[in-house]
PDB file of C-alpha atoms in Angstrom:
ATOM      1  CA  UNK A   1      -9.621  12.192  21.164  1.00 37.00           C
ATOM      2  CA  UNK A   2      -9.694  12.033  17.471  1.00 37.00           C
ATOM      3  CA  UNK A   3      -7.317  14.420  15.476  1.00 37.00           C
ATOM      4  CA  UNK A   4      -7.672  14.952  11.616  1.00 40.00           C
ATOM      5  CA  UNK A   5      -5.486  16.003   9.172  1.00 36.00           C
ATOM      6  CA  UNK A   6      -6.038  17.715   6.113  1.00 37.00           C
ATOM      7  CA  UNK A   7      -4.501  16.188   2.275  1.00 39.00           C
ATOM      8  CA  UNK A   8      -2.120  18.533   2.336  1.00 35.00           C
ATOM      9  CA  UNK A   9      -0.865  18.081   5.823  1.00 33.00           C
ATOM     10  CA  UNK A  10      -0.784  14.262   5.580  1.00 36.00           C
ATOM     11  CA  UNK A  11       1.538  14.322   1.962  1.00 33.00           C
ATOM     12  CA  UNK A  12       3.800  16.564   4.063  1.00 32.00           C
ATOM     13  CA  UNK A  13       4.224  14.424   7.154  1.00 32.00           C
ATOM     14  CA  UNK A  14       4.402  11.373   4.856  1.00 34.00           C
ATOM     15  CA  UNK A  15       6.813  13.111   2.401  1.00 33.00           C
ATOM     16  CA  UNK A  16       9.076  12.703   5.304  1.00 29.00           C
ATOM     17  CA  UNK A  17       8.692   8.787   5.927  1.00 32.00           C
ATOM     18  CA  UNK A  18       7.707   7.119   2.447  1.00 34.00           C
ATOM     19  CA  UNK A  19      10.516   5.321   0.615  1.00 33.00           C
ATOM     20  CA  UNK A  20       9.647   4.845  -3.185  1.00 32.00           C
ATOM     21  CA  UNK A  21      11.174   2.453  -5.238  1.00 33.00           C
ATOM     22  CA  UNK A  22      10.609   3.260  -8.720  1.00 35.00           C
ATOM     23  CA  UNK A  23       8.380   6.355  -8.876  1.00 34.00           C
ATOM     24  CA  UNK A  24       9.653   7.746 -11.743  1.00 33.00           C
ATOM     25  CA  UNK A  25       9.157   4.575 -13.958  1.00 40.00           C
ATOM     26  CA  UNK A  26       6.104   3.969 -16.091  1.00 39.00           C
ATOM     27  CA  UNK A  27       3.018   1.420 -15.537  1.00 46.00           C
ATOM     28  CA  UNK A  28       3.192  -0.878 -18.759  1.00 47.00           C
ATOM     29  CA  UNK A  29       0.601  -3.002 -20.109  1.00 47.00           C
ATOM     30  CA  UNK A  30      -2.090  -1.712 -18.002  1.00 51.00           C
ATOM     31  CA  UNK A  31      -5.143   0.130 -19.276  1.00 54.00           C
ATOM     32  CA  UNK A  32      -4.709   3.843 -18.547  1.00 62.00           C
ATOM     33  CA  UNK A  33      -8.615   4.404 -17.802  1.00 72.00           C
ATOM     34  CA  UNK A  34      -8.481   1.764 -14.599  1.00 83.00           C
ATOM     35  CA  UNK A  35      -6.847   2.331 -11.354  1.00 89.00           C
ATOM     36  CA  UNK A  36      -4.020   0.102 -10.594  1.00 93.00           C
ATOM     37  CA  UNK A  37      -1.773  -0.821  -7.384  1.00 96.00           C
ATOM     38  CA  UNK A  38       1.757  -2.518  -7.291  1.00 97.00           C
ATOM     39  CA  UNK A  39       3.383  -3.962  -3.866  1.00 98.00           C
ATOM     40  CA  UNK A  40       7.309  -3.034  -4.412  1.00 98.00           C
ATOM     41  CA  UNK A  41       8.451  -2.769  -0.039  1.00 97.00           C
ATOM     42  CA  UNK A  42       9.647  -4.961   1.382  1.00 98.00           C
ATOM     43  CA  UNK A  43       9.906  -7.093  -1.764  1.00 97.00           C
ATOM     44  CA  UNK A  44       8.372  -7.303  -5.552  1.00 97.00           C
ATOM     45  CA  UNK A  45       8.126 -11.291  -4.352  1.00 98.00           C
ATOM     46  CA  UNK A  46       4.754 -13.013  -3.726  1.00 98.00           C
ATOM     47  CA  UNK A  47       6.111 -13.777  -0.241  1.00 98.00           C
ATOM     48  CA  UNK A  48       8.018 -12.721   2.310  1.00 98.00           C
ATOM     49  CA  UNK A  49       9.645 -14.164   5.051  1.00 98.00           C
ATOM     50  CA  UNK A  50      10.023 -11.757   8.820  1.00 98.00           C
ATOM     51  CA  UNK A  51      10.468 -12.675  12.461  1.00 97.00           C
ATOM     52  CA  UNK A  52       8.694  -9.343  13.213  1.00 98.00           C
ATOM     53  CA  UNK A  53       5.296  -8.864  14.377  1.00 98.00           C
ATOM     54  CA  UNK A  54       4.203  -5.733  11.770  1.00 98.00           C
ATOM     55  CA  UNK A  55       5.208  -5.010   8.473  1.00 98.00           C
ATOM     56  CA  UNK A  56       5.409  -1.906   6.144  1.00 98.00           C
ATOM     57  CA  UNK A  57       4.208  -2.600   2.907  1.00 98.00           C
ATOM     58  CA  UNK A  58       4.363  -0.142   0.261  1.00 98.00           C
ATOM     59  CA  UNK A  59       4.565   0.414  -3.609  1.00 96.00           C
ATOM     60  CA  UNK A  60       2.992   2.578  -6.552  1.00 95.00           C
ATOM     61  CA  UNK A  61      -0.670   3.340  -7.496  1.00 93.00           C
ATOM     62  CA  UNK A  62      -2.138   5.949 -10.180  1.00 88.00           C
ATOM     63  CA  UNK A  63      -2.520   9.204  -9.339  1.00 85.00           C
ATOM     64  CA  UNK A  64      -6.389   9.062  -9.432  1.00 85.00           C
ATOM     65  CA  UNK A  65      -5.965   6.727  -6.028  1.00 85.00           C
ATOM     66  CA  UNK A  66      -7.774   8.436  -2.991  1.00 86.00           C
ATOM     67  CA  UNK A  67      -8.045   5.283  -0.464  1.00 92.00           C
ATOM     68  CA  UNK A  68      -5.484   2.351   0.288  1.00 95.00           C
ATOM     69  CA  UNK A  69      -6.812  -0.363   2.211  1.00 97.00           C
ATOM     70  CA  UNK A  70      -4.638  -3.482   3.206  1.00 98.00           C
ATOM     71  CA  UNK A  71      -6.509  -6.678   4.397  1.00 98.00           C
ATOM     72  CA  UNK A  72      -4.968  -9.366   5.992  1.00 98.00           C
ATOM     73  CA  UNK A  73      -7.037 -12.740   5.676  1.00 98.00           C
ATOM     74  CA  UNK A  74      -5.285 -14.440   8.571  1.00 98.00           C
ATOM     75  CA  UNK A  75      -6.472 -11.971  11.729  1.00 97.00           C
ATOM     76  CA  UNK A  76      -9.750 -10.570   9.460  1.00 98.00           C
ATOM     77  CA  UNK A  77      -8.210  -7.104   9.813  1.00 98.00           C
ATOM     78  CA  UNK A  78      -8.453  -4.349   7.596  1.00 98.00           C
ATOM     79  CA  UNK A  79      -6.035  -0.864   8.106  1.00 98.00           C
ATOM     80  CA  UNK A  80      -5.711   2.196   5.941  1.00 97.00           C
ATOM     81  CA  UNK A  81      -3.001   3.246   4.186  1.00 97.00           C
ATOM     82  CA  UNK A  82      -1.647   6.480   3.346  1.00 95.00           C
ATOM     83  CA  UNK A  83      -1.019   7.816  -0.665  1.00 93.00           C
ATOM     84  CA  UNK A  84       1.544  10.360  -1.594  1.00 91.00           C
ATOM     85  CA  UNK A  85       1.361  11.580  -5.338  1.00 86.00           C
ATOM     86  CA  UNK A  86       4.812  12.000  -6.668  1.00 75.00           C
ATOM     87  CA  UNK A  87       5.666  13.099 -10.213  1.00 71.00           C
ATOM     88  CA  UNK A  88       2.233  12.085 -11.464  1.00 71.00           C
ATOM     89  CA  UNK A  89       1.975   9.110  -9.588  1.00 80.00           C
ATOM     90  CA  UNK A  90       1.294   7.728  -6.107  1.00 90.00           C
ATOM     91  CA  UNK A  91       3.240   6.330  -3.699  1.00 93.00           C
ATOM     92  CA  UNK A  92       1.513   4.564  -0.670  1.00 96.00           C
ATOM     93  CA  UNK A  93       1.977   2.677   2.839  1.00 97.00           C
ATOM     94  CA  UNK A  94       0.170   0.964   5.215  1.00 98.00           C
ATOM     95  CA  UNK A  95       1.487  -0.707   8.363  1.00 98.00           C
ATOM     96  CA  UNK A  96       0.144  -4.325   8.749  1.00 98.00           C
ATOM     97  CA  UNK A  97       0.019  -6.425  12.078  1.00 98.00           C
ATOM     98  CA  UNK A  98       0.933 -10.274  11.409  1.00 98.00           C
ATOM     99  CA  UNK A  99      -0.071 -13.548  13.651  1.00 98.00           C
ATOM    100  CA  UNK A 100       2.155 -16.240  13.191  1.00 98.00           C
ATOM    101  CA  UNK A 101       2.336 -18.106   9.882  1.00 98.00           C
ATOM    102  CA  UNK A 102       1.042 -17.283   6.354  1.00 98.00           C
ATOM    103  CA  UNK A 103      -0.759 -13.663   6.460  1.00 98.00           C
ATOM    104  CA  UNK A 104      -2.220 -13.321   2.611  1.00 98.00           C
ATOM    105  CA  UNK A 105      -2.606  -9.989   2.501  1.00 98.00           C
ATOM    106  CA  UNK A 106      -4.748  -7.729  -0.266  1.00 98.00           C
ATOM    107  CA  UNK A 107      -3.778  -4.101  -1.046  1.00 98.00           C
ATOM    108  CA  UNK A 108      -6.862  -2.204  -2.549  1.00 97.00           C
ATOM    109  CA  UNK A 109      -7.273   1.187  -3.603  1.00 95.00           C
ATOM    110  CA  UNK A 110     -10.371   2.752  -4.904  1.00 93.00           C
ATOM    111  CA  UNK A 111      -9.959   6.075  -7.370  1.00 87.00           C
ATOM    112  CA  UNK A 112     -11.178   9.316  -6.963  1.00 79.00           C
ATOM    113  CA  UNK A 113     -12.564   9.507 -10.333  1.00 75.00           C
ATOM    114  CA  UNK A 114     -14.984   6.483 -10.019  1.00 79.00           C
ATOM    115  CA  UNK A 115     -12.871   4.613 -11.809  1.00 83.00           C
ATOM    116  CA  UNK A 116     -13.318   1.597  -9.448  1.00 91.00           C
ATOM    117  CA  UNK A 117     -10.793  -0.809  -7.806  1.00 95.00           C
ATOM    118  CA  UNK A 118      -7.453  -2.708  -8.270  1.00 96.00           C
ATOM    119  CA  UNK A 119      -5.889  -4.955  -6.152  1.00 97.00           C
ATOM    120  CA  UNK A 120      -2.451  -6.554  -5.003  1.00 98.00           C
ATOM    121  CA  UNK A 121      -1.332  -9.559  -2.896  1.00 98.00           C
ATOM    122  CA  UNK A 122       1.347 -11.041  -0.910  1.00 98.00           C
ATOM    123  CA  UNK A 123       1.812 -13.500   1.342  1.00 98.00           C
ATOM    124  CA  UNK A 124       4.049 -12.294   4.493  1.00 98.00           C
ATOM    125  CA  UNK A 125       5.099 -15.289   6.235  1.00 98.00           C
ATOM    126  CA  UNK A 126       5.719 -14.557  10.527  1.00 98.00           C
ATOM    127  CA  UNK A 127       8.169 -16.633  12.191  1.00 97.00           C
ATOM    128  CA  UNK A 128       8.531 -15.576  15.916  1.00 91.00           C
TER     129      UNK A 128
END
């Protein structure tokens, strides 16, 4: 059975689980035109160390974002994330599975305005 929620519906139950660091700060630096996509949970670091077998990753993106992929090299997996827009900006998630070792993963989101693509990385290190 597939079940599909609507925008609205999906900011509402995800208003309810997100935690933003820093959504009221300004992107600097960055041209205004082009999408862009920052990692801030669990860390700001390039790598992370956890002894669990998922992780939440989540951070900031531009409020023309309308798809959040994360891919993680090790297992060849791709998952969706989920966007919230929040005071002009967007907050996202996406829940990752690891295998043990070095997972790189990439975080890309693609704008609704054509805009095109930007991308993060980190490297989540799983130590069963």
């Amino acid at each position: 059975m597939k079940i599909a929620f609507s925008r609205i519906a999906m900011t509402a139950l995800l208003s309810a689980v997100l935690l933003c660091t820093g959504c009221n700060e300004d992107r600097e630096g960055n041209d205004d035109d082009a999408p862009w996509v920052t990692i801030k949970n669990p860390t700001e670091e390039e790598v992370y160390q956890t002894d669990f077998t998922a992780v939440r990753l989540g951070g900031r993106c531009d409020n023309t974002t309308w798809e959040v992929f994360a891919y993680n090299a090790l297992t060849d997996r791709t998952v969706p994330g989920y966007v919230l827009y929040n005071d002009g900006h967007g907050t996202w998630f996406a829940d990752v599975n690891l295998e043990p070792g070095e997972n790189p993963i990439t975080v890309t989101v693609a704008s609704d305005e054509g805009k095109g693509t930007a991308s993060d990385t980190i490297t989540v290190i799983y130590s069963p």
